[in-house]
Coordinates of C-alpha atoms and ligand atoms in Angstrom, one line a residue:
M283 CA -46.8 44.9 -71.0
V284 CA -46.2 42.4 -68.0
A285 CA -49.4 43.7 -65.7
S286 CA -49.1 45.0 -62.6
A287 CA -51.0 44.5 -59.3
Y288 CA -53.2 46.9 -60.0
T289 CA -54.5 46.5 -63.3
T290 CA -58.4 44.6 -63.4
S291 CA -57.0 41.4 -64.6
A292 CA -54.0 39.6 -66.7
K293 CA -55.6 38.0 -69.5
V294 CA -53.6 34.6 -69.6
L295 CA -53.6 32.6 -73.2
V296 CA -53.3 28.5 -73.2
L297 CA -52.6 26.6 -75.5
G298 CA -53.5 22.8 -76.0
A299 CA -56.5 23.9 -73.4
A300 CA -58.0 20.0 -74.6
G301 CA -54.5 18.5 -73.1
Q302 CA -54.7 17.5 -68.9
V303 CA -52.5 20.2 -68.2
G304 CA -53.8 22.9 -70.0
H305 CA -57.8 21.6 -68.8
A306 CA -56.5 22.1 -65.6
L307 CA -55.2 25.1 -65.9
V308 CA -57.9 26.9 -67.9
E309 CA -60.6 25.5 -65.4
L310 CA -58.4 26.9 -62.1
L311 CA -57.5 30.9 -63.6
E312 CA -61.3 30.7 -64.8
K313 CA -61.7 30.7 -60.7
S314 CA -58.9 33.1 -59.9
P315 CA -59.8 36.3 -59.4
G316 CA -57.7 38.8 -61.2
I317 CA -57.1 36.6 -64.2
E318 CA -58.8 36.0 -67.4
P319 CA -57.7 33.0 -69.6
I320 CA -58.3 32.4 -72.9
G321 CA -58.3 28.6 -73.6
F322 CA -57.4 27.5 -77.2
T323 CA -57.4 23.9 -78.4
R324 CA -55.2 22.4 -81.5
R325 CA -58.2 22.8 -83.7
Q326 CA -58.6 27.0 -82.4
M327 CA -55.0 27.6 -82.7
D328 CA -52.2 25.4 -84.5
I329 CA -49.0 26.2 -82.8
T330 CA -47.0 24.6 -85.7
S331 CA -48.4 27.7 -87.6
A332 CA -46.0 30.4 -87.7
D333 CA -48.9 32.8 -89.3
A334 CA -51.5 31.4 -87.3
V335 CA -49.8 32.2 -83.6
R336 CA -48.9 35.6 -85.1
Q337 CA -52.4 36.5 -85.7
Q338 CA -54.0 35.3 -82.7
L339 CA -51.4 36.7 -80.3
E340 CA -52.2 40.2 -82.1
K341 CA -55.3 39.5 -81.8
H342 CA -56.2 39.2 -78.3
L343 CA -52.5 40.3 -76.9
P344 CA -52.4 38.6 -73.7
D345 CA -50.5 39.4 -70.8
Y346 CA -48.8 36.1 -70.5
V347 CA -49.0 33.3 -72.8
V348 CA -48.3 29.2 -71.0
N349 CA -47.8 26.8 -73.7
C350 CA -49.5 23.7 -72.3
A351 CA -49.5 21.8 -75.4
G352 CA -47.2 19.3 -77.2
F353 CA -46.2 16.0 -78.7
N354 CA -46.0 13.7 -75.9
R355 CA -46.6 10.1 -77.5
V356 CA -42.8 9.3 -76.8
D357 CA -43.5 5.3 -78.5
A358 CA -45.5 7.2 -81.4
A359 CA -42.9 10.1 -82.1
E360 CA -39.9 7.4 -82.5
R361 CA -41.9 6.7 -86.1
Q362 CA -43.8 10.1 -86.2
V363 CA -40.1 11.9 -86.1
D364 CA -41.3 15.4 -88.2
E365 CA -44.4 16.1 -86.3
A366 CA -43.1 15.6 -82.7
F367 CA -40.6 18.1 -83.8
A368 CA -42.9 20.0 -85.5
V369 CA -45.1 20.2 -82.5
N370 CA -42.6 20.2 -79.5
R371 CA -39.8 22.5 -81.3
D372 CA -41.2 24.8 -84.4
G373 CA -44.3 25.2 -82.3
P374 CA -42.6 26.8 -79.1
A375 CA -40.1 28.7 -81.4
N376 CA -43.4 30.0 -83.2
L377 CA -44.8 31.0 -79.4
A378 CA -41.7 32.7 -78.8
T379 CA -41.0 34.8 -81.9
A380 CA -44.5 36.3 -81.8
C381 CA -43.9 36.8 -77.9
A382 CA -40.7 38.2 -78.3
A383 CA -42.2 40.4 -81.0
L384 CA -45.4 41.8 -78.6
S385 CA -43.2 41.9 -75.6
I386 CA -45.4 38.8 -74.1
P387 CA -43.4 36.7 -71.3
L388 CA -44.2 32.8 -72.4
L389 CA -44.7 30.2 -69.5
H390 CA -43.1 26.4 -71.4
L391 CA -43.5 23.4 -70.4
S392 CA -40.8 21.0 -71.0
S393 CA -40.0 17.3 -69.6
D394 CA -38.1 15.2 -67.6
Y395 CA -37.0 13.4 -70.9
V396 CA -34.4 16.2 -71.3
F397 CA -32.4 13.8 -69.6
D398 CA -31.2 10.3 -69.6
G399 CA -31.4 8.9 -66.1
H400 CA -28.6 7.6 -64.9
Y401 CA -28.7 10.2 -61.8
A402 CA -30.8 8.0 -59.5
S403 CA -31.2 10.9 -56.9
G404 CA -32.6 13.1 -59.9
Y405 CA -31.4 16.1 -62.1
S406 CA -31.1 20.0 -61.1
E407 CA -31.9 22.7 -63.7
G408 CA -28.2 23.3 -64.3
D409 CA -27.5 19.6 -65.0
D410 CA -26.4 18.3 -68.6
P411 CA -29.3 17.3 -70.8
A412 CA -28.8 14.4 -73.0
P413 CA -32.0 13.4 -74.0
L414 CA -32.8 9.3 -75.1
G415 CA -35.0 9.4 -77.8
T416 CA -37.2 11.3 -80.4
Y417 CA -39.6 13.0 -77.8
G418 CA -37.0 14.3 -75.2
R419 CA -34.7 15.4 -78.1
S420 CA -37.5 17.4 -79.7
K421 CA -38.3 19.0 -76.1
W422 CA -34.9 19.5 -75.3
E423 CA -34.5 21.9 -79.0
G424 CA -38.1 23.5 -78.0
E425 CA -36.2 24.7 -74.7
E426 CA -33.4 26.1 -76.4
K427 CA -35.8 27.9 -79.1
V428 CA -37.5 29.2 -76.4
R429 CA -34.4 30.3 -74.4
Q430 CA -32.7 31.7 -78.1
L431 CA -36.0 33.5 -79.1
Q432 CA -37.8 35.3 -75.9
P433 CA -35.5 35.9 -72.9
Q434 CA -38.7 36.8 -71.0
H435 CA -39.2 33.1 -70.7
L436 CA -40.2 30.6 -68.0
I437 CA -39.7 26.8 -68.9
L438 CA -41.1 24.6 -66.1
R439 CA -40.0 21.0 -66.7
V440 CA -42.7 18.4 -65.2
S441 CA -43.0 14.4 -65.1
W442 CA -45.3 11.5 -64.9
I443 CA -48.7 13.9 -65.7
F444 CA -51.5 11.9 -64.4
S445 CA -55.6 13.3 -64.3
A446 CA -58.9 12.0 -64.9
R447 CA -59.2 12.7 -68.4
G448 CA -57.1 12.2 -71.6
H449 CA -53.9 9.6 -72.4
N450 CA -52.3 8.7 -68.8
F451 CA -50.4 5.9 -67.0
L452 CA -53.2 6.0 -64.3
L453 CA -56.0 5.7 -67.0
R454 CA -53.9 3.1 -69.1
M455 CA -53.5 1.1 -65.6
L456 CA -57.2 0.8 -64.8
E457 CA -58.5 0.1 -67.9
Q458 CA -56.1 -3.0 -68.1
A459 CA -56.7 -3.9 -64.2
R460 CA -60.7 -4.3 -65.3
Q461 CA -59.7 -6.6 -67.8
E462 CA -56.7 -8.9 -67.2
K463 CA -55.4 -10.8 -64.7
E464 CA -52.1 -10.3 -64.7
I465 CA -50.5 -7.1 -65.0
E466 CA -47.2 -5.7 -65.3
A467 CA -44.9 -2.9 -64.3
A468 CA -41.6 -1.7 -64.4
D469 CA -39.8 -1.5 -60.9
D470 CA -36.7 0.0 -62.3
R471 CA -38.0 3.2 -63.3
R472 CA -38.1 6.0 -60.8
G473 CA -40.1 9.0 -60.7
C474 CA -42.5 11.2 -59.3
P475 CA -45.8 11.3 -60.4
T476 CA -47.6 15.0 -60.5
S477 CA -51.0 15.2 -61.1
A478 CA -52.4 17.9 -63.7
D479 CA -53.9 19.8 -61.3
D480 CA -51.1 20.5 -58.9
V481 CA -48.9 21.6 -61.9
A482 CA -52.1 24.0 -62.9
R483 CA -51.5 25.1 -59.0
V484 CA -47.9 25.7 -60.1
I485 CA -48.4 27.9 -62.9
L486 CA -51.0 30.1 -61.2
A487 CA -48.9 30.4 -58.1
I488 CA -46.3 31.6 -60.7
L489 CA -48.5 33.7 -62.8
R490 CA -49.4 35.7 -59.2
Q491 CA -45.5 36.9 -58.4
L492 CA -44.9 37.7 -61.9
T493 CA -47.8 40.2 -61.9
C494 CA -45.9 41.8 -58.8
G495 CA -43.2 42.6 -61.7
I496 CA -40.6 40.4 -60.6
D497 CA -37.8 39.0 -62.8
V498 CA -37.2 35.3 -62.7
W499 CA -36.4 34.2 -66.1
G500 CA -35.0 30.8 -66.4
T501 CA -35.9 27.0 -66.2
Y502 CA -37.5 25.3 -63.7
H503 CA -38.2 21.9 -61.9
Y504 CA -41.8 20.6 -60.4
C505 CA -42.7 17.2 -59.9
G506 CA -45.3 15.8 -57.0
A507 CA -43.5 14.7 -53.9
E508 CA -41.9 11.4 -53.1
I509 CA -40.0 9.1 -55.3
T510 CA -41.6 6.4 -56.3
T511 CA -41.0 3.5 -59.5
R512 CA -43.7 2.5 -61.6
Y513 CA -44.8 -0.3 -59.8
G514 CA -45.2 1.5 -56.6
F515 CA -47.4 4.0 -58.3
S516 CA -49.2 1.1 -59.7
E517 CA -49.6 -0.6 -56.2
A518 CA -51.2 2.8 -55.1
I519 CA -53.2 3.3 -58.0
L520 CA -55.0 0.0 -58.2
A521 CA -55.1 0.2 -54.3
A522 CA -56.9 3.5 -54.3
V523 CA -59.2 2.2 -57.0
R524 CA -60.3 -1.1 -54.9
Q525 CA -62.0 1.2 -52.5
Y526 CA -64.3 1.8 -55.5
E527 CA -64.5 -1.0 -58.0
E528 CA -63.8 -4.9 -58.1
L529 CA -61.2 -5.3 -60.5
E530 CA -60.3 -8.4 -63.1
V531 CA -56.7 -8.2 -62.2
E532 CA -55.6 -10.3 -59.7
T533 CA -51.5 -9.9 -59.6
L534 CA -49.1 -7.0 -60.3
K535 CA -45.9 -8.5 -61.4
A536 CA -42.6 -6.1 -61.1
V537 CA -40.6 -6.8 -64.2
S538 CA -37.7 -4.7 -65.2
T539 CA -38.6 -1.9 -68.5
A540 CA -36.7 -3.8 -71.0
D541 CA -39.1 -6.9 -70.4
L542 CA -42.0 -4.5 -71.4
H543 CA -40.1 -3.8 -74.7
P544 CA -40.9 -0.4 -75.5
L545 CA -40.0 1.2 -79.0
A546 CA -38.8 4.7 -77.1
E547 CA -35.7 4.7 -74.4
R548 CA -36.9 5.5 -71.4
P549 CA -34.7 7.9 -68.3
A550 CA -34.7 5.0 -65.3
S551 CA -34.8 8.2 -63.2
S552 CA -37.1 10.8 -64.1
V553 CA -36.3 12.5 -60.5
L554 CA -36.8 16.4 -60.7
K555 CA -35.2 18.0 -58.2
C556 CA -38.1 21.5 -56.8
R557 CA -35.4 23.6 -55.1
K558 CA -34.9 26.4 -57.1
L559 CA -39.1 26.5 -58.0
L560 CA -39.1 26.5 -53.7
S561 CA -36.6 29.5 -53.6
T562 CA -37.4 31.2 -55.9
F563 CA -41.3 31.3 -55.2
G564 CA -42.0 29.5 -52.2
I565 CA -43.6 27.1 -54.2
R566 CA -43.7 23.3 -52.5
Q567 CA -44.0 19.9 -53.7
R568 CA -47.2 18.6 -53.2
P569 CA -47.5 14.5 -52.2
W570 CA -48.8 12.8 -55.6
R571 CA -50.5 10.2 -52.9
S572 CA -53.2 12.7 -52.0
E573 CA -53.8 14.1 -55.1
L574 CA -54.0 10.7 -56.7
Q575 CA -56.7 9.4 -54.3
R576 CA -58.9 13.0 -54.9
V577 CA -58.4 11.6 -58.9
I578 CA -59.4 8.9 -58.1
R579 CA -62.6 10.3 -56.4
E580 CA -63.0 12.5 -59.1
I581 CA -63.3 9.5 -61.6
Y582 CA -65.9 7.9 -59.6
G583 CA -67.9 11.0 -59.5
E584 CA -67.2 11.6 -55.9
S585 CA -65.7 15.5 -56.5
Ligands
NAP18 N1 -48.1 13.6 -69.8 C1 -47.0 13.8 -69.1 O1 -46.7 12.5 -68.4 C2 -45.6 14.9 -69.1 C3 -44.4 14.4 -68.8 C4 -43.7 15.4 -69.0 C5 -44.0 16.5 -69.7 N2 -45.2 16.7 -70.1 C6 -45.4 17.8 -70.5 O2 -46.4 18.6 -69.9 C7 -46.9 19.6 -71.3 C8 -48.5 19.1 -70.9 O3 -48.7 17.8 -70.9 P1 -49.8 16.8 -71.0 O4 -49.7 15.7 -70.3 O5 -51.1 18.1 -70.5 O6 -50.5 16.6 -72.5 P2 -51.9 16.5 -73.7 O7 -52.9 15.7 -72.3 O8 -50.7 15.3 -74.5 O9 -52.0 17.6 -74.3 C9 -51.7 18.1 -75.2 C10 -52.6 18.9 -75.7 O10 -51.5 19.8 -77.1 C11 -51.9 19.8 -78.2 N3 -51.7 19.8 -79.3 C12 -50.5 19.1 -79.9 N4 -50.5 19.4 -81.3 C13 -50.8 20.7 -81.1 C14 -50.6 22.1 -82.0 N5 -49.8 21.4 -83.1 N6 -51.2 23.2 -81.9 C15 -51.8 23.3 -80.6 N7 -52.2 22.4 -79.7 C16 -51.2 21.1 -79.8 C17 -53.1 18.5 -78.5 O11 -54.0 18.5 -78.7 P3 -54.6 16.9 -80.0 O12 -55.2 16.2 -78.8 O13 -56.0 17.3 -80.7 O14 -53.6 16.5 -80.5 C18 -53.3 17.8 -76.3 O15 -54.7 18.9 -76.3 C19 -46.5 19.1 -72.4 O16 -45.3 19.9 -72.6 C20 -45.6 17.9 -72.4 O17 -44.9 17.6 -73.1 C21 -46.2 15.8 -70.2

């Protein structure tokens, strides 16, 4: 039951509505004519419960389901393996099963962490996944469940999400910079920061085209334009924040990822090639630097 361009509005059920992307998406959809969003937080619908998922989908009968829910704490996933797999693999499996039974297309968010990060120039959708840790494995197995259980799916892999809310690198950096004289950042991890609002914009653009009934199921990549390192992103964050606030930090020190002793191994390159999204949907990458300025303005109450 894909809504045609002529129906009054497409009902879009969003999971993980309190998270970075979920929140941005519900906010954007609320302002979008012809779309009626229904946001569910974890408390309102736990995707690890097959019964809850089926009952809610049967009750609301949305035109589309967008899964922004996830267990995204990469280090914690090494200790909470069962929970990570329950949310990142079994949750998407429950959604895909219920969506398939009701013929509802499923849009599912995944991650650059499905790759091992050895390709410095970046990853295309067809490259072989080789996750390094529990988080990446659980996201990859979640993708596979979606592919197996609901052919009408669209998997969107994204990377390095930041926003003015929730848990992310930008807000952690800001917290540290207010308290410490010296901060270390890895200069051997490459990637493309991506704002949650930008991901929401991309999902809306995809939904708009799906409502025309086009058949473009499959896996896609999206990230902000311009490759940087964690160090380069940190420099940009501190420069942007210093327009608004004096910070305690005096030195930003470039280190290797190994110097930071993370519990989970991380891909050295998180760069995602986004050509397929451009050629299929005409969606271009937005520069993360302008998004960063916008998010910083939002943090300081200017937008
Ligand atoms: N953040 C990144 O840098 C990044 C990078 C690549 C890919 N991604 C992917 O992008 C998607 C969105 O990421 P995000 O940064 O917006 O995530 P987020 O801010 O961590 O939000 C995830 C949301 O999912 C909810 N959730 C957790 N377990 C759930 C369950 N069992 N049932 C229902 N909801 C549950 C969380 O609720 P609680 O807060 O109550 O736990 C949280 O509100 C995820 O699929 C993630 O894997 C993120």
